Amino acid sequence: MTLFRNLKLMTAIDSEKGIGKDGGVPWDLPTDLAWLEESTSKTCDPCKRNAVIFGRRTYFSIPESDRPYKGRLNIVLSSSWTGEEQSSNDVVYVRNWTEIERTLEKFSSELESVWVLGGSAVYQHALQNDLIEEVRITEIQKLFSCDAFFPEIEWRSRFEAADERQMTENGVSYSMSRLLRK
């Protein structure tokens, strides 16, 4: 199987499936952020790295000091990409999913896992096209009046829970779950 058909998805959602507000993340959950960092950067083979896929708005919502994600191949999907931002060995700009697949093939010898990190349209495409083998999801039991949302599509029936832990941090209760494709 190719990397392209075995992607991993990571997200955090509030009680109404919100994933963002005003171009950022409206909650402060350091344990969830550490889980994102560890999940997307850790490899079994020290000679390899992981890739992360973002939509353009999601990528540029990350503080400039934190992007690109270090030690990972950052793939930024933008149908309106004009070539203004230049690709490098750490950041590759693509216009569509076919270019993502080509990029993953090009870098396949140095990649271990590929993580889909949003936004909504990127999540939707990956789930609808059955590209995801694992989901890591933080479900926050609080409403944050988000303006960006996880897609309203049925996907959970294709996955089964591998593990889950309950947390409370900064007065916010949430669960962190890992689900695997059946």
CSV table of C-alpha atoms in Angstrom, one decimal:
chain,number,residue,atom,x,y,z
A,1,MET,CA,0.0,0.0,0.0
A,2,THR,CA,1.2,3.5,-0.7
A,3,LEU,CA,1.4,6.3,1.9
A,4,PHE,CA,-1.3,8.1,0.0
A,5,ARG,CA,-3.9,5.5,0.8
A,6,ASN,CA,-2.9,5.2,4.5
A,7,LEU,CA,-3.1,8.7,5.8
A,8,LYS,CA,-3.6,9.6,9.5
A,9,LEU,CA,-5.9,12.4,10.5
A,10,MET,CA,-5.7,14.5,13.7
A,11,THR,CA,-8.2,17.1,14.9
A,12,ALA,CA,-9.7,18.7,17.9
A,13,ILE,CA,-13.4,19.6,18.0
A,14,ASP,CA,-15.6,21.4,20.4
A,15,SER,CA,-19.1,20.2,21.4
A,16,GLU,CA,-20.6,21.4,18.1
A,17,LYS,CA,-17.7,20.1,15.9
A,18,GLY,CA,-16.0,23.4,15.8
A,19,ILE,CA,-12.3,23.3,14.8
A,20,GLY,CA,-11.3,27.0,14.7
A,21,LYS,CA,-12.3,30.6,15.4
A,22,ASP,CA,-11.1,33.8,13.9
A,23,GLY,CA,-8.2,32.1,12.1
A,24,GLY,CA,-6.9,30.2,15.2
A,25,VAL,CA,-7.7,27.7,17.8
A,26,PRO,CA,-10.0,29.1,20.6
A,27,TRP,CA,-8.9,26.7,23.4
A,28,ASP,CA,-5.7,26.4,25.4
A,29,LEU,CA,-5.1,22.7,26.0
A,30,PRO,CA,-1.3,22.1,26.3
A,31,THR,CA,-1.7,18.3,26.6
A,32,ASP,CA,-3.6,18.2,23.3
A,33,LEU,CA,-1.0,20.4,21.7
A,34,ALA,CA,1.8,18.1,23.0
A,35,TRP,CA,-0.2,15.1,21.6
A,36,LEU,CA,-0.2,16.7,18.2
A,37,GLU,CA,3.5,17.5,18.3
A,38,GLU,CA,4.4,13.9,19.5
A,39,SER,CA,2.0,12.2,17.1
A,40,THR,CA,3.1,14.0,14.0
A,41,SER,CA,6.8,14.1,14.7
A,42,LYS,CA,7.6,10.7,16.2
A,43,THR,CA,9.0,8.0,13.9
A,44,CYS,CA,10.1,4.4,14.6
A,45,ASP,CA,13.0,4.8,12.1
A,46,PRO,CA,15.3,7.7,13.1
A,47,CYS,CA,16.3,8.2,9.5
A,48,LYS,CA,12.8,9.0,8.4
A,49,ARG,CA,10.4,11.9,9.1
A,50,ASN,CA,6.6,12.4,8.8
A,51,ALA,CA,4.6,14.6,6.5
A,52,VAL,CA,1.8,16.9,7.5
A,53,ILE,CA,-0.9,18.1,5.1
A,54,PHE,CA,-2.7,21.5,5.7
A,55,GLY,CA,-5.0,23.6,3.7
A,56,ARG,CA,-3.6,27.1,3.1
A,57,ARG,CA,-5.7,28.9,5.7
A,58,THR,CA,-4.9,26.3,8.3
A,59,TYR,CA,-1.2,26.5,7.6
A,60,PHE,CA,-1.1,30.3,7.7
A,61,SER,CA,-3.1,30.3,11.0
A,62,ILE,CA,-0.1,28.7,12.7
A,63,PRO,CA,2.0,31.4,14.3
A,64,GLU,CA,4.9,32.2,12.0
A,65,SER,CA,7.4,31.2,14.7
A,66,ASP,CA,5.9,27.7,14.7
A,67,ARG,CA,5.8,27.1,11.0
A,68,PRO,CA,6.8,25.1,9.1
A,69,TYR,CA,6.5,22.3,11.6
A,70,LYS,CA,10.1,21.3,12.3
A,71,GLY,CA,11.4,17.9,11.4
A,72,ARG,CA,8.4,17.2,9.1
A,73,LEU,CA,7.6,17.7,5.5
A,74,ASN,CA,4.8,20.3,5.4
A,75,ILE,CA,2.5,20.0,2.4
A,76,VAL,CA,0.3,23.1,1.9
A,77,LEU,CA,-2.8,22.6,-0.3
A,78,SER,CA,-4.1,25.7,-2.1
A,79,SER,CA,-6.1,25.7,-5.3
A,80,SER,CA,-5.3,29.4,-5.6
A,81,TRP,CA,-1.5,29.0,-5.0
A,82,THR,CA,0.3,31.4,-7.4
A,83,GLY,CA,3.8,30.4,-6.8
A,84,GLU,CA,4.4,33.4,-4.6
A,85,GLU,CA,5.5,31.2,-1.7
A,86,GLN,CA,8.4,29.0,-2.7
A,87,SER,CA,8.6,25.3,-2.0
A,88,SER,CA,11.6,23.9,-0.2
A,89,ASN,CA,12.8,20.6,1.3
A,90,ASP,CA,10.6,21.3,4.3
A,91,VAL,CA,7.5,23.0,2.7
A,92,VAL,CA,5.8,22.0,-0.5
A,93,TYR,CA,2.9,24.0,-2.0
A,94,VAL,CA,0.5,22.0,-4.1
A,95,ARG,CA,-2.8,22.9,-5.9
A,96,ASN,CA,-4.7,19.6,-5.7
A,97,TRP,CA,-4.7,16.1,-4.3
A,98,THR,CA,-3.0,14.6,-7.4
A,99,GLU,CA,0.0,16.9,-6.6
A,100,ILE,CA,-0.1,15.7,-3.0
A,101,GLU,CA,0.1,12.1,-4.2
A,102,ARG,CA,3.0,13.0,-6.5
A,103,THR,CA,4.8,14.8,-3.6
A,104,LEU,CA,4.4,11.8,-1.3
A,105,GLU,CA,5.8,9.5,-4.1
A,106,LYS,CA,8.7,11.8,-4.6
A,107,PHE,CA,9.6,11.9,-0.8
A,108,SER,CA,8.4,8.3,-0.1
A,109,SER,CA,11.9,7.0,0.8
A,110,GLU,CA,12.3,9.5,3.6
A,111,LEU,CA,8.7,9.4,5.0
A,112,GLU,CA,7.2,7.1,7.6
A,113,SER,CA,3.7,8.6,8.2
A,114,VAL,CA,1.5,11.2,6.7
A,115,TRP,CA,-0.9,13.3,8.8
A,116,VAL,CA,-3.9,15.3,7.6
A,117,LEU,CA,-4.2,18.4,9.9
A,118,GLY,CA,-7.1,20.4,8.3
A,119,GLY,CA,-9.0,22.4,7.6
A,120,SER,CA,-12.5,21.3,6.9
A,121,ALA,CA,-12.3,20.8,3.2
A,122,VAL,CA,-9.0,18.8,3.5
A,123,TYR,CA,-10.5,16.6,6.2
A,124,GLN,CA,-13.7,16.1,4.1
A,125,HIS,CA,-11.7,15.0,1.0
A,126,ALA,CA,-9.5,12.6,2.9
A,127,LEU,CA,-12.5,11.0,4.7
A,128,GLN,CA,-14.8,10.8,1.7
A,129,ASN,CA,-12.1,9.2,-0.5
A,130,ASP,CA,-11.3,6.6,2.2
A,131,LEU,CA,-7.7,7.8,2.5
A,132,ILE,CA,-7.5,7.6,6.3
A,133,GLU,CA,-6.3,4.6,8.2
A,134,GLU,CA,-6.2,6.2,11.7
A,135,VAL,CA,-7.9,9.1,13.4
A,136,ARG,CA,-6.7,10.9,16.5
A,137,ILE,CA,-9.4,13.1,17.8
A,138,THR,CA,-9.7,15.4,20.8
A,139,GLU,CA,-13.4,15.9,21.7
A,140,ILE,CA,-13.9,18.9,23.9
A,141,GLN,CA,-17.0,19.0,26.1
A,142,LYS,CA,-17.5,22.8,25.7
A,143,LEU,CA,-18.8,25.2,23.1
A,144,PHE,CA,-16.3,27.8,21.8
A,145,SER,CA,-18.6,29.5,19.2
A,146,CYS,CA,-16.3,28.4,16.3
A,147,ASP,CA,-16.6,29.7,12.8
A,148,ALA,CA,-14.8,26.7,11.2
A,149,PHE,CA,-16.2,23.2,11.6
A,150,PHE,CA,-15.2,19.5,11.1
A,151,PRO,CA,-17.2,18.3,8.0
A,152,GLU,CA,-20.7,17.0,8.5
A,153,ILE,CA,-20.1,13.6,6.9
A,154,GLU,CA,-20.5,10.1,8.3
A,155,TRP,CA,-17.1,8.5,9.0
A,156,ARG,CA,-17.1,7.0,12.5
A,157,SER,CA,-18.7,3.7,11.4
A,158,ARG,CA,-15.6,2.9,9.4
A,159,PHE,CA,-13.4,3.1,12.5
A,160,GLU,CA,-13.1,1.4,15.8
A,161,ALA,CA,-11.7,2.7,19.0
A,162,ALA,CA,-8.1,1.7,19.9
A,163,ASP,CA,-7.7,3.7,23.0
A,164,GLU,CA,-9.1,6.8,24.8
A,165,ARG,CA,-8.3,8.9,27.7
A,166,GLN,CA,-10.3,11.5,29.6
A,167,MET,CA,-8.7,14.8,30.6
A,168,THR,CA,-9.5,18.1,32.3
A,169,GLU,CA,-7.2,21.0,31.7
A,170,ASN,CA,-7.7,24.7,32.3
A,171,GLY,CA,-11.3,24.0,33.4
A,172,VAL,CA,-12.1,22.2,30.2
A,173,SER,CA,-13.0,18.5,30.0
A,174,TYR,CA,-12.1,16.5,26.9
A,175,SER,CA,-11.3,13.1,25.6
A,176,MET,CA,-8.4,12.1,23.4
A,177,SER,CA,-9.1,9.0,21.2
A,178,ARG,CA,-7.3,7.0,18.7
A,179,LEU,CA,-9.5,5.2,16.1
A,180,LEU,CA,-8.3,2.7,13.5
A,181,ARG,CA,-9.9,1.8,10.2
A,182,LYS,CA,-11.9,-1.5,10.5
